Short mmCIF file of C-alpha atoms in Angstrom, two decimals:
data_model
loop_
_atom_site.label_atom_id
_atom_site.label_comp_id
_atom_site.label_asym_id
_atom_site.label_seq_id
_atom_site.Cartn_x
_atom_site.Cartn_y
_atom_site.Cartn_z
CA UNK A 1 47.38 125.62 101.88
CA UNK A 2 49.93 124.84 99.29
CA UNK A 3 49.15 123.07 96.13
CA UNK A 4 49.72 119.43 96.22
CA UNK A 5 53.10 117.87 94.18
CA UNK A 6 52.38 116.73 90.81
CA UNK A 7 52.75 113.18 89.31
CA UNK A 8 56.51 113.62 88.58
CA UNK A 9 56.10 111.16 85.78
CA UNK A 10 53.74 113.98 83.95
CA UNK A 11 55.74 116.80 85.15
CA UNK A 12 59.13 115.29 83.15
CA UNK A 13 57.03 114.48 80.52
CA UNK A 14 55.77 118.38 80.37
CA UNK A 15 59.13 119.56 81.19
CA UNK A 16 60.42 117.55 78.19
CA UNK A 17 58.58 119.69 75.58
CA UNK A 18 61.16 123.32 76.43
CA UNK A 19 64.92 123.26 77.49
CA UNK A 20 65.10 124.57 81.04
CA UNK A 21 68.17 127.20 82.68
CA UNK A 22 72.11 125.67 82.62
CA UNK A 23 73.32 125.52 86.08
CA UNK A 24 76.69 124.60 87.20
CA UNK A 25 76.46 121.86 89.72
CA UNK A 26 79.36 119.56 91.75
CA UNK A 27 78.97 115.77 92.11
CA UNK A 28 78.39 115.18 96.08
CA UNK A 29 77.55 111.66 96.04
CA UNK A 30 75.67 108.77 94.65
CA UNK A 31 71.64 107.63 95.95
CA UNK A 32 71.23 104.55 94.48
CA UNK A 33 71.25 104.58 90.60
CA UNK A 34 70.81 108.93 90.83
CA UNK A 35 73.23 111.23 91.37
CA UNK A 36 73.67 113.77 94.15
CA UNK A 37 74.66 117.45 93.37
CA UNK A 38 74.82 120.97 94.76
CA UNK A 39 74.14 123.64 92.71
CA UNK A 40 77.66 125.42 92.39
CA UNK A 41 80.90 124.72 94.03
CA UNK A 42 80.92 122.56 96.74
CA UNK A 43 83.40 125.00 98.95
CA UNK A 44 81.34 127.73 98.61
CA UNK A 45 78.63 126.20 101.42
CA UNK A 46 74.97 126.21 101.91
CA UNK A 47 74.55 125.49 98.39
CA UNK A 48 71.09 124.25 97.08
CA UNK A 49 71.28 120.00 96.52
CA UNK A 50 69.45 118.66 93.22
CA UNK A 51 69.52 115.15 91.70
CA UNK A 52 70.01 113.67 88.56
CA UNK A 53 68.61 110.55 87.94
CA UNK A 54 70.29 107.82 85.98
CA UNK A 55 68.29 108.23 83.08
CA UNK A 56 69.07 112.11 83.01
CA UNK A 57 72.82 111.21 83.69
CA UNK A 58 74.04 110.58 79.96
CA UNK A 59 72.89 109.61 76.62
CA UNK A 60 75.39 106.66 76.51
CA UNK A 61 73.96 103.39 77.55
CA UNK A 62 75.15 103.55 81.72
CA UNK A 63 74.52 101.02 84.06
CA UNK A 64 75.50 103.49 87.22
CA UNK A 65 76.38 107.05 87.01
CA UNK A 66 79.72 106.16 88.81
CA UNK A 67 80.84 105.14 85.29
CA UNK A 68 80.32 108.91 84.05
CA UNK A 69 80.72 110.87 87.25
CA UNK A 70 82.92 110.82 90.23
CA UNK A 71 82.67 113.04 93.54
CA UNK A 72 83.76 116.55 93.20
CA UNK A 73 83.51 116.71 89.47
CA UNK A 74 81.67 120.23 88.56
CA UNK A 75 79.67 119.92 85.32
CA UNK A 76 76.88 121.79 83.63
CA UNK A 77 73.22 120.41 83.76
CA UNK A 78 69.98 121.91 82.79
CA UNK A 79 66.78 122.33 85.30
CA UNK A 80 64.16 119.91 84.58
CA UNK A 81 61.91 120.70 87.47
CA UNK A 82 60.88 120.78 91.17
CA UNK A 83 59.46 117.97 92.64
CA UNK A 84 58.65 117.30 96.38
CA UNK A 85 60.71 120.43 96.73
CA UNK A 86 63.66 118.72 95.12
CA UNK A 87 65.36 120.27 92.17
CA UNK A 88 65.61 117.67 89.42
CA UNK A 89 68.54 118.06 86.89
CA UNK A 90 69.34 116.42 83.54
CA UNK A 91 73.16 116.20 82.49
CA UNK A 92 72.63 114.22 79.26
CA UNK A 93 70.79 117.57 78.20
CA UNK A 94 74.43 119.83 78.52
CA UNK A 95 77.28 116.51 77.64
CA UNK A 96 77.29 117.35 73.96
CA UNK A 97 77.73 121.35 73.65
CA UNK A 98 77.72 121.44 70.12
CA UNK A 99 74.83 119.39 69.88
CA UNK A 100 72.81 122.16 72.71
CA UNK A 101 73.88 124.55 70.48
CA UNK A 102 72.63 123.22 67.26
CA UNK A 103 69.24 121.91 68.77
CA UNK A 104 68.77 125.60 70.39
CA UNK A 105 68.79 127.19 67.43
CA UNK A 106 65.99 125.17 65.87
CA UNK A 107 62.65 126.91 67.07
CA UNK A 108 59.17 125.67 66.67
CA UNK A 109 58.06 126.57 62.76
CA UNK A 110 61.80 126.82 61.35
CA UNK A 111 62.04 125.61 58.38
CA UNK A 112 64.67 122.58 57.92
CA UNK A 113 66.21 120.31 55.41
CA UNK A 114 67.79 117.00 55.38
CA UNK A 115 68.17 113.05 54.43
CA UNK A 116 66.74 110.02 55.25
CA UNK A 117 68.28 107.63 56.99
CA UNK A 118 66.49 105.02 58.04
CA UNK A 119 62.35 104.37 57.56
CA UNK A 120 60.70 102.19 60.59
CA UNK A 121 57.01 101.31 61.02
CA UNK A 122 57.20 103.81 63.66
CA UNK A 123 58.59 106.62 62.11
CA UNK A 124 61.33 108.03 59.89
CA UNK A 125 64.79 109.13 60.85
CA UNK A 126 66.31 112.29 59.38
CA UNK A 127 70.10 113.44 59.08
CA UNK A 128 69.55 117.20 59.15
CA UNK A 129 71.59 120.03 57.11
CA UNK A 130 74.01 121.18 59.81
CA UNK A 131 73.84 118.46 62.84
CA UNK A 132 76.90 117.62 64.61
CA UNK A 133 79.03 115.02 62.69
CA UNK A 134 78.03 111.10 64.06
CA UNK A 135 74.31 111.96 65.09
CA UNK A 136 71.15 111.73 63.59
CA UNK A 137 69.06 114.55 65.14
CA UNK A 138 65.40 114.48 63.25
CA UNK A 139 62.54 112.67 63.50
CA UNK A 140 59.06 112.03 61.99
CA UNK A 141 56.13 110.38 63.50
CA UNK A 142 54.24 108.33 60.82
CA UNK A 143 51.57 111.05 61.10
CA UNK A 144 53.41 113.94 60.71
CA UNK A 145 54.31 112.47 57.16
CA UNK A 146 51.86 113.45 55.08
CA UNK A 147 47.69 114.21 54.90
CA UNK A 148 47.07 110.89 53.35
CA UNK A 149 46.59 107.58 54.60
CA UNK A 150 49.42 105.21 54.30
CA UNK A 151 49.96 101.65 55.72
CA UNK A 152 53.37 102.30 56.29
CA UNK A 153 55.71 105.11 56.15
CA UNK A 154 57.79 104.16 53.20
CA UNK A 155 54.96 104.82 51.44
CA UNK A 156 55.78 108.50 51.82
CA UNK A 157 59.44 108.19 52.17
CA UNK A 158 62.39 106.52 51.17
CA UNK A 159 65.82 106.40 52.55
CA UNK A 160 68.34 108.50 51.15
CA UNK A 161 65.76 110.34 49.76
CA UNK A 162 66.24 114.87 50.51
CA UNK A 163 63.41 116.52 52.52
CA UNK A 164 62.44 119.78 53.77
CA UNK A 165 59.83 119.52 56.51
CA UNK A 166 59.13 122.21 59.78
CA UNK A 167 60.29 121.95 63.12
CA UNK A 168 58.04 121.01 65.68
CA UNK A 169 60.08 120.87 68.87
CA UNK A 170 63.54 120.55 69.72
CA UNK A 171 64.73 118.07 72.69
CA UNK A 172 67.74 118.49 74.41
CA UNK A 173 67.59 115.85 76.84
CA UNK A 174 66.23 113.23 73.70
CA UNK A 175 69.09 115.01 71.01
CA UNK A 176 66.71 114.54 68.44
CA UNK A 177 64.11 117.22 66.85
CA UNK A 178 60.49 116.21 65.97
CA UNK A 179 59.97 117.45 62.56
CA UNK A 180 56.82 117.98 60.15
CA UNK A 181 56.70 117.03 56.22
CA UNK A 182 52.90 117.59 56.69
CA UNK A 183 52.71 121.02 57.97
CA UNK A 184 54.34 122.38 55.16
CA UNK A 185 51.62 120.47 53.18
CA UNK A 186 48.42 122.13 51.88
CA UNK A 187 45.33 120.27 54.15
CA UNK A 188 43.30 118.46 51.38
CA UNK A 189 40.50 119.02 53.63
CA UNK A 190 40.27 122.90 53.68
CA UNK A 191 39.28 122.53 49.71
CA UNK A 192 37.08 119.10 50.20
CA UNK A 193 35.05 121.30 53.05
CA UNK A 194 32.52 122.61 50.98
CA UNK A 195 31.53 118.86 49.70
CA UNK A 196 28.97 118.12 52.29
CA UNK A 197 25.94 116.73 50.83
CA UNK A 198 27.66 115.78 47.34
CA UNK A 199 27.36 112.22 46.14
CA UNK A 200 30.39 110.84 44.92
CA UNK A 201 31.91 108.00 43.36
CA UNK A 202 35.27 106.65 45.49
CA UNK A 203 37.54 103.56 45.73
CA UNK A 204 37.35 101.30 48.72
CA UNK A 205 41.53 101.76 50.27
CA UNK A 206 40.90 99.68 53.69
CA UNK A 207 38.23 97.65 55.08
CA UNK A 208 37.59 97.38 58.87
CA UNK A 209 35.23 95.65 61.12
CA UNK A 210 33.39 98.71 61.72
CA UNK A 211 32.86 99.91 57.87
CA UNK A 212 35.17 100.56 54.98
CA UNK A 213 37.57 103.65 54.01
CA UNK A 214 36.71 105.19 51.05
CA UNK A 215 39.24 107.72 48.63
CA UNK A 216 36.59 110.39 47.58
CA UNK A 217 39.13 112.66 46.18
CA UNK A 218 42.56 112.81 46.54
CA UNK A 219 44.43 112.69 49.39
CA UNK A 220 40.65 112.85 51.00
CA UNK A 221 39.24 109.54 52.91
CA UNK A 222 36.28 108.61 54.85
CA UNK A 223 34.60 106.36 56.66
CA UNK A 224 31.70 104.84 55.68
CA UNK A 225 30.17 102.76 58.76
CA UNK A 226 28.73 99.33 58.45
CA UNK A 227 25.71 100.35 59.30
CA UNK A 228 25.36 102.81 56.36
CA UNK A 229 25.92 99.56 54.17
CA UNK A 230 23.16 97.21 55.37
CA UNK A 231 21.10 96.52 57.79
CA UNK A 232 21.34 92.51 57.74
CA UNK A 233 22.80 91.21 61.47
CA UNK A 234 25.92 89.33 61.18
CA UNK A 235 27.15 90.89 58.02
CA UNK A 236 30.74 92.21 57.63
CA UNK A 237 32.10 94.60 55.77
CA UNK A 238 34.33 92.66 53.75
CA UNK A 239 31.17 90.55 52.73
CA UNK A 240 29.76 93.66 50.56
CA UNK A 241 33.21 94.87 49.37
CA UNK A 242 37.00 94.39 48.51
CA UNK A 243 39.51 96.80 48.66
CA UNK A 244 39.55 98.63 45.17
CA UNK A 245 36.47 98.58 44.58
CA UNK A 246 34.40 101.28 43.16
CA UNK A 247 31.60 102.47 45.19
CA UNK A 248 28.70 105.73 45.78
CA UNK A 249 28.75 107.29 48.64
CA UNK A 250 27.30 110.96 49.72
CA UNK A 251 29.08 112.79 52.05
CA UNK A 252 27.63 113.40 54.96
CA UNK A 253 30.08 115.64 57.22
CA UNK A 254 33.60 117.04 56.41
CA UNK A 255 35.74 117.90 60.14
CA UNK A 256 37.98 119.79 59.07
CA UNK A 257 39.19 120.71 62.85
CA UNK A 258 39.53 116.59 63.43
CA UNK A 259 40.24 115.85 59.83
CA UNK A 260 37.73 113.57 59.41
CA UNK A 261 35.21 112.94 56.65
CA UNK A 262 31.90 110.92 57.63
CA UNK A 263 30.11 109.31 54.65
CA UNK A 264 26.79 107.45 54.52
CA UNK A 265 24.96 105.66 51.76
CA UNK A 266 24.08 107.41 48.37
CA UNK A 267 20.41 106.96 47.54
CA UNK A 268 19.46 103.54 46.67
CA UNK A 269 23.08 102.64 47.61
CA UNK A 270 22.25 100.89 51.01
CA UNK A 271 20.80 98.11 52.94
CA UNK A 272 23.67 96.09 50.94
CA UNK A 273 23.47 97.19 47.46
CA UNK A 274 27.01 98.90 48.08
CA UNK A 275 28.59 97.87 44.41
#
């Protein structure tokens, strides 16, 4: 019994994290918005057919693959998978070789520099040392910035600003690289571990429905849950406390594995006498 196809929206999403085999494909035809190949030349017969889809035709903004492609043009285009027996192909993956090249070269855990270019809510955009001229190949999620807690990524960056950070993966179909500022950061956590148990005094940095953040040491935060505050119904956090202030806390568990710090109420600290 053969094993049953896979959601082909997980599969590309899998396939997405490691550049598959160049093959060198001819145009056949068009199937709606995809494109219809044959794995070599199209006179050489009995060739294997793939597809590209339009979103795997080109990194330009498309709204047919006619625009890009026409019938009998060979081109190169890299495997992205098998699905229902069909071999899936991207060509925005092989249409800038220099780029391939340069995006090949950067493992997982090399070592890169750059500048800012732009700083979103959503992340941070890096021109790297060496990308082709006209793109901007790196990118940082907001978490991959840095071990502390920020309420925006500016906090941590700014543009025009030089970084060196690690490379996480590579993307040749996205022509961008997800890089790491934080993994070449020492975890605060790793020296906070042995801490368990201590009572310390920390500053209130965010206040949520659920209980309050607390900076115990730096770079180091944790949550304190309402419940650890008082014990009165209806009370909210933000009824005990404000942001800044100065409160004691003991900590009850350091995660280092989850990075997460659980706190609970220093000795005579709760039932609301939290200040």
């Amino acid at each position: 019994m053969s094993e049953p196809d896979s959601d082909p929206r997980l599969q590309s999403l899998l396939n997405k994290l490691h550049p598959g085999p160049v093959r060198r494909v001819t145009v056949t035809g068009f199937d709606r918005s995809d494109v219809l190949v044959v794995l070599g030349a199209s006179s050489e017969g009995n060739n294997e057919a793939g597809r590209i889809s339009r979103e795997e035709a080109s990194m330009r903004r498309i709204d047919h693959p006619s625009e890009v492609f026409e019938i009998g043009q060979e081109l190169d285009a890299e495997e992205i998978g098998r699905w229902r027996g069909e071999l899936h192909l991207s060509a925005r993956a092989c249409e800038n070789p220099e780029l391939r090249t340069f995006l090949l070269a950067l493992q997982p855990g090399k070592i890169v520099s750059g500048t800012v270019s732009g700083v979103h809510n959503f992340g941070v955009f890096v021109h790297l040392d060496g990308e082709p001229d006209g793109l901007c190949t790196g990118f940082i999620r907001v978490p991959e910035l840095t071990w502390s807690w920020i309420s925006h990524p500016s906090e941590a960056v700014e543009a025009g600003q030089r970084i060196t950070a690690e490379v996480l993966i590579a993307e040749t179909r996205q022509g961008q690289v997800a890089i790491s500022m934080k993994a070449l950061q020492k975890d605060p956590l790793i020296e906070f571990s042995d801490q368990s148990g201590q009572v310390l005094r920390g500053t209130v940095t965010k206040i949520v429905p659920f209980g309050v953040f607390v900076r115990v040491a730096p770079d180091v935060e944790g949550l304190l849950h309402l419940s650890e505050m008082t014990s009165q119904p209806a009370v909210t956090p933000d009824q005990l406390v404000r942001e800044g202030d100065q409160i004691t806390v003991r900590v009850a568990e350091v995660d280092v594995q989850r990075h997460r710090v659980r706190l609970c109420a220093a000795e005579g600290q709760a039932n609301g006498d939290s200040q």
